[in-house]
Coordinates of C-alpha atoms in Angstrom, one line a residue:
Chain A
X1 CA 133.0 117.7 142.2
X2 CA 131.0 119.5 139.5
X3 CA 130.3 123.0 140.4
X4 CA 127.5 124.9 138.8
X5 CA 127.3 128.5 140.2
X6 CA 124.4 130.9 139.8
X7 CA 125.2 134.4 140.5
X8 CA 122.4 135.3 142.8
X9 CA 120.3 133.3 145.2
X10 CA 117.6 135.9 145.6
X11 CA 116.6 138.8 143.3
X12 CA 113.8 141.3 143.4
X13 CA 113.0 143.2 140.3
X14 CA 110.3 145.6 139.1
X15 CA 108.0 144.9 136.2
X16 CA 109.5 146.0 132.9
X17 CA 113.2 145.8 134.1
X18 CA 115.7 143.8 132.0
X19 CA 117.0 140.9 134.2
X20 CA 120.2 138.9 133.7
X21 CA 120.6 135.6 135.5
X22 CA 124.2 134.2 135.2
X23 CA 125.3 130.6 135.4
X24 CA 128.9 129.3 135.4
X25 CA 130.1 125.7 135.4
X26 CA 133.7 124.6 136.1
X27 CA 133.7 121.1 134.5
X28 CA 134.1 121.9 130.9
X29 CA 130.6 120.7 130.2
X30 CA 129.4 121.2 126.6
X31 CA 125.6 121.3 127.5
X32 CA 124.0 123.9 129.6
X33 CA 120.3 124.4 130.5
X34 CA 117.9 126.9 132.1
X35 CA 114.7 125.7 133.9
X36 CA 112.1 127.4 136.0
X37 CA 110.4 125.5 138.7
X38 CA 106.9 126.5 140.1
X39 CA 104.8 124.7 142.6
X40 CA 102.7 122.0 141.0
X41 CA 104.3 122.5 137.6
X42 CA 107.7 120.8 138.2
X43 CA 110.8 121.7 136.2
X44 CA 110.1 123.3 132.9
X45 CA 112.9 123.8 130.3
X46 CA 113.3 127.3 129.0
X47 CA 116.4 127.2 126.8
X48 CA 119.4 125.0 126.4
X49 CA 122.8 125.2 124.5
X50 CA 125.0 122.5 123.2
X51 CA 127.9 124.6 122.4
X52 CA 129.2 128.2 122.5
X53 CA 127.0 130.5 120.6
X54 CA 124.4 127.8 120.1
X55 CA 120.9 127.9 121.6
X56 CA 117.8 125.8 121.4
X57 CA 114.3 126.6 122.6
X58 CA 112.9 124.5 125.3
X59 CA 109.2 124.2 126.3
X60 CA 108.6 127.7 127.5
X61 CA 110.9 130.1 125.8
X62 CA 108.5 133.1 125.4
X63 CA 109.7 136.2 127.3
X64 CA 113.2 134.8 127.6
X65 CA 116.4 134.9 125.7
X66 CA 119.9 133.4 126.4
X67 CA 123.6 134.1 125.6
X68 CA 126.4 131.6 125.5
X69 CA 129.6 133.4 124.5
X70 CA 131.9 131.2 126.5
X71 CA 131.7 127.5 127.2
X72 CA 131.5 127.9 130.9
X73 CA 128.9 130.6 131.0
X74 CA 125.2 130.5 130.1
X75 CA 123.1 133.6 130.7
X76 CA 119.3 133.8 130.9
X77 CA 117.8 137.3 130.0
X78 CA 114.3 138.5 130.8
X79 CA 114.0 141.4 128.4
X80 CA 111.1 143.0 130.2
X81 CA 110.3 141.2 133.4
X82 CA 106.6 140.5 134.2
X83 CA 105.0 139.3 137.4
X84 CA 104.3 135.9 135.9
X85 CA 108.0 135.3 135.7
X86 CA 108.3 135.2 139.4
X87 CA 109.8 131.8 140.0
X88 CA 112.8 129.7 141.0
X89 CA 115.3 129.5 138.1
X90 CA 117.7 126.6 137.9
X91 CA 120.7 126.3 135.7
X92 CA 122.2 122.8 134.8
X93 CA 125.1 121.4 132.8
X94 CA 126.1 118.1 131.4
X95 CA 128.7 116.4 129.2
X96 CA 127.9 115.9 125.5
X97 CA 126.9 112.6 124.1
X98 CA 126.3 109.0 125.4
X99 CA 123.6 107.8 127.6
X100 CA 125.8 107.8 130.8
X101 CA 127.0 111.3 130.1
X102 CA 123.8 113.1 130.1
X103 CA 123.5 113.4 133.9
X104 CA 122.7 116.9 134.6
X105 CA 124.2 118.9 137.5
X106 CA 122.3 121.8 138.9
X107 CA 123.2 125.1 140.4
X108 CA 121.6 126.2 143.7
X109 CA 118.9 128.2 141.9
X110 CA 117.9 131.9 141.8
X111 CA 114.6 132.8 143.4
X112 CA 113.3 135.8 141.4
X113 CA 110.5 138.0 142.5
X114 CA 109.0 140.5 140.0
X115 CA 106.9 143.1 141.7
Chain B
X1 CA 99.5 112.2 127.7
X2 CA 102.4 113.5 129.9
X3 CA 105.8 112.2 129.0
X4 CA 106.8 111.3 132.6
X5 CA 104.2 110.7 135.3
X6 CA 104.5 110.4 139.0
X7 CA 102.1 110.2 141.9
X8 CA 102.6 113.6 143.6
X9 CA 102.1 112.2 147.1
X10 CA 102.7 113.2 149.8
X11 CA 103.8 109.9 151.2
X12 CA 103.9 110.1 155.0
X13 CA 105.7 107.1 156.5
X14 CA 107.1 106.3 159.8
X15 CA 110.9 105.8 160.3
X16 CA 111.9 102.3 159.4
X17 CA 109.2 101.8 156.8
X18 CA 109.7 100.6 153.3
X19 CA 108.3 102.9 150.6
X20 CA 108.0 102.5 146.9
X21 CA 107.5 105.1 144.2
X22 CA 106.5 104.4 140.7
X23 CA 106.9 106.4 137.5
X24 CA 105.6 105.9 134.0
X25 CA 107.0 107.2 130.7
X26 CA 105.2 107.5 127.4
X27 CA 108.0 107.2 124.9
X28 CA 109.1 103.6 124.3
X29 CA 112.3 104.9 122.6
X30 CA 113.5 106.3 125.9
X31 CA 117.2 105.5 126.5
X32 CA 118.3 106.4 130.0
X33 CA 116.6 106.8 133.3
X34 CA 117.4 108.4 136.6
X35 CA 116.1 109.2 140.0
X36 CA 116.9 112.7 141.4
X37 CA 116.3 113.9 144.9
X38 CA 115.3 117.5 145.7
X39 CA 115.3 118.9 149.3
X40 CA 113.0 121.7 150.1
X41 CA 114.2 125.0 148.6
X42 CA 117.3 123.3 147.2
X43 CA 118.4 122.1 143.8
X44 CA 117.8 118.6 142.3
X45 CA 120.6 116.1 142.8
X46 CA 121.2 112.8 141.2
X47 CA 120.2 110.0 143.5
X48 CA 120.9 107.1 141.1
X49 CA 120.8 106.0 137.5
X50 CA 118.4 103.2 136.6
X51 CA 119.8 100.3 134.7
X52 CA 117.8 97.6 132.8
X53 CA 118.9 94.9 135.2
X54 CA 117.9 96.9 138.2
X55 CA 120.4 98.3 140.7
X56 CA 120.9 98.9 144.3
X57 CA 122.6 101.5 146.4
X58 CA 122.5 100.7 150.0
X59 CA 118.8 101.2 151.2
X60 CA 117.8 102.3 147.7
X61 CA 116.8 100.0 144.8
X62 CA 115.8 101.1 141.4
X63 CA 114.0 98.9 138.8
X64 CA 113.2 99.5 135.1
X65 CA 110.4 97.7 133.3
X66 CA 110.7 98.6 129.6
X67 CA 107.8 96.5 128.5
X68 CA 105.4 98.3 130.8
X69 CA 107.3 101.6 130.6
X70 CA 107.7 102.2 134.2
X71 CA 110.4 102.8 136.7
X72 CA 110.4 102.3 140.5
X73 CA 112.4 103.4 143.5
X74 CA 112.2 101.4 146.7
X75 CA 113.5 102.9 149.9
X76 CA 114.1 100.5 152.8
X77 CA 114.4 101.3 156.4
X78 CA 113.4 105.0 155.9
X79 CA 115.3 107.7 157.8
X80 CA 114.1 111.2 158.7
X81 CA 116.8 112.4 156.3
X82 CA 115.0 110.7 153.4
X83 CA 112.3 113.3 153.5
X84 CA 112.5 115.1 150.2
X85 CA 110.9 115.1 146.7
X86 CA 112.0 112.4 144.4
X87 CA 112.0 113.2 140.7
X88 CA 111.8 110.5 138.0
X89 CA 113.9 111.5 135.0
X90 CA 114.0 110.1 131.5
X91 CA 116.1 110.8 128.5
X92 CA 113.9 110.3 125.3
X93 CA 116.8 109.9 122.9
X94 CA 120.5 109.2 123.7
X95 CA 123.0 111.9 123.2
X96 CA 122.3 115.6 123.6
X97 CA 118.5 115.8 124.1
X98 CA 117.5 117.4 127.4
X99 CA 116.3 115.2 130.2
X100 CA 112.6 115.1 130.8
X101 CA 111.7 115.5 134.5
X102 CA 108.6 114.2 136.2
X103 CA 106.9 116.6 138.7
X104 CA 108.1 114.6 141.7
X105 CA 106.8 112.6 144.5
X106 CA 107.0 114.2 148.0
X107 CA 108.1 111.9 150.9
X108 CA 107.8 112.8 154.5
X109 CA 109.4 110.4 157.0
X110 CA 107.9 110.9 160.5
X111 CA 109.6 110.0 163.8

């Protein structure tokens, strides 16, 4: 079974803090993704990565950065957390290439509250 | 126009009912299609891929209509445990492009 692990299920941070959300997958997947999910807005892609040290902006990258130093780990960084970044954050991974391979597997999510 | 559109619901149906969800996508170059299921406060999980010829998995049937650019999911003999949000998912181009998720259709199966 594919396992995507997010380091925290719940986080509470203060405005202005630097926040790190960590994601690790154990299936040697090349592709990794970070989404946020808010009521009525669905899943929105923040950043994704196709390989180590590579990153691509998604639909809503503002206020976020990412790091992929190792294949299995993809970190999402909030440089200066703001209240509008309170959300559920979901990490996903998939194999590279081919229609059948781009099934994405998700972690359990991190519910972040910024006060 | 949104890339993937779904009726948000909620669909409230009695146990044993048959329920169908539709989803439309805007890009005719879309290559692959999926239905994901998301339980309340949990992560999305793949329910089934959708193939051109249509496919069935137990009580679930998925259909793809490329000409009309829509995908459907049919659930027969609904169970209480089918209550969840069903996400329509499309890949615009084959390969490494991210999947595009619809906002989901919420289903409540009532005893």
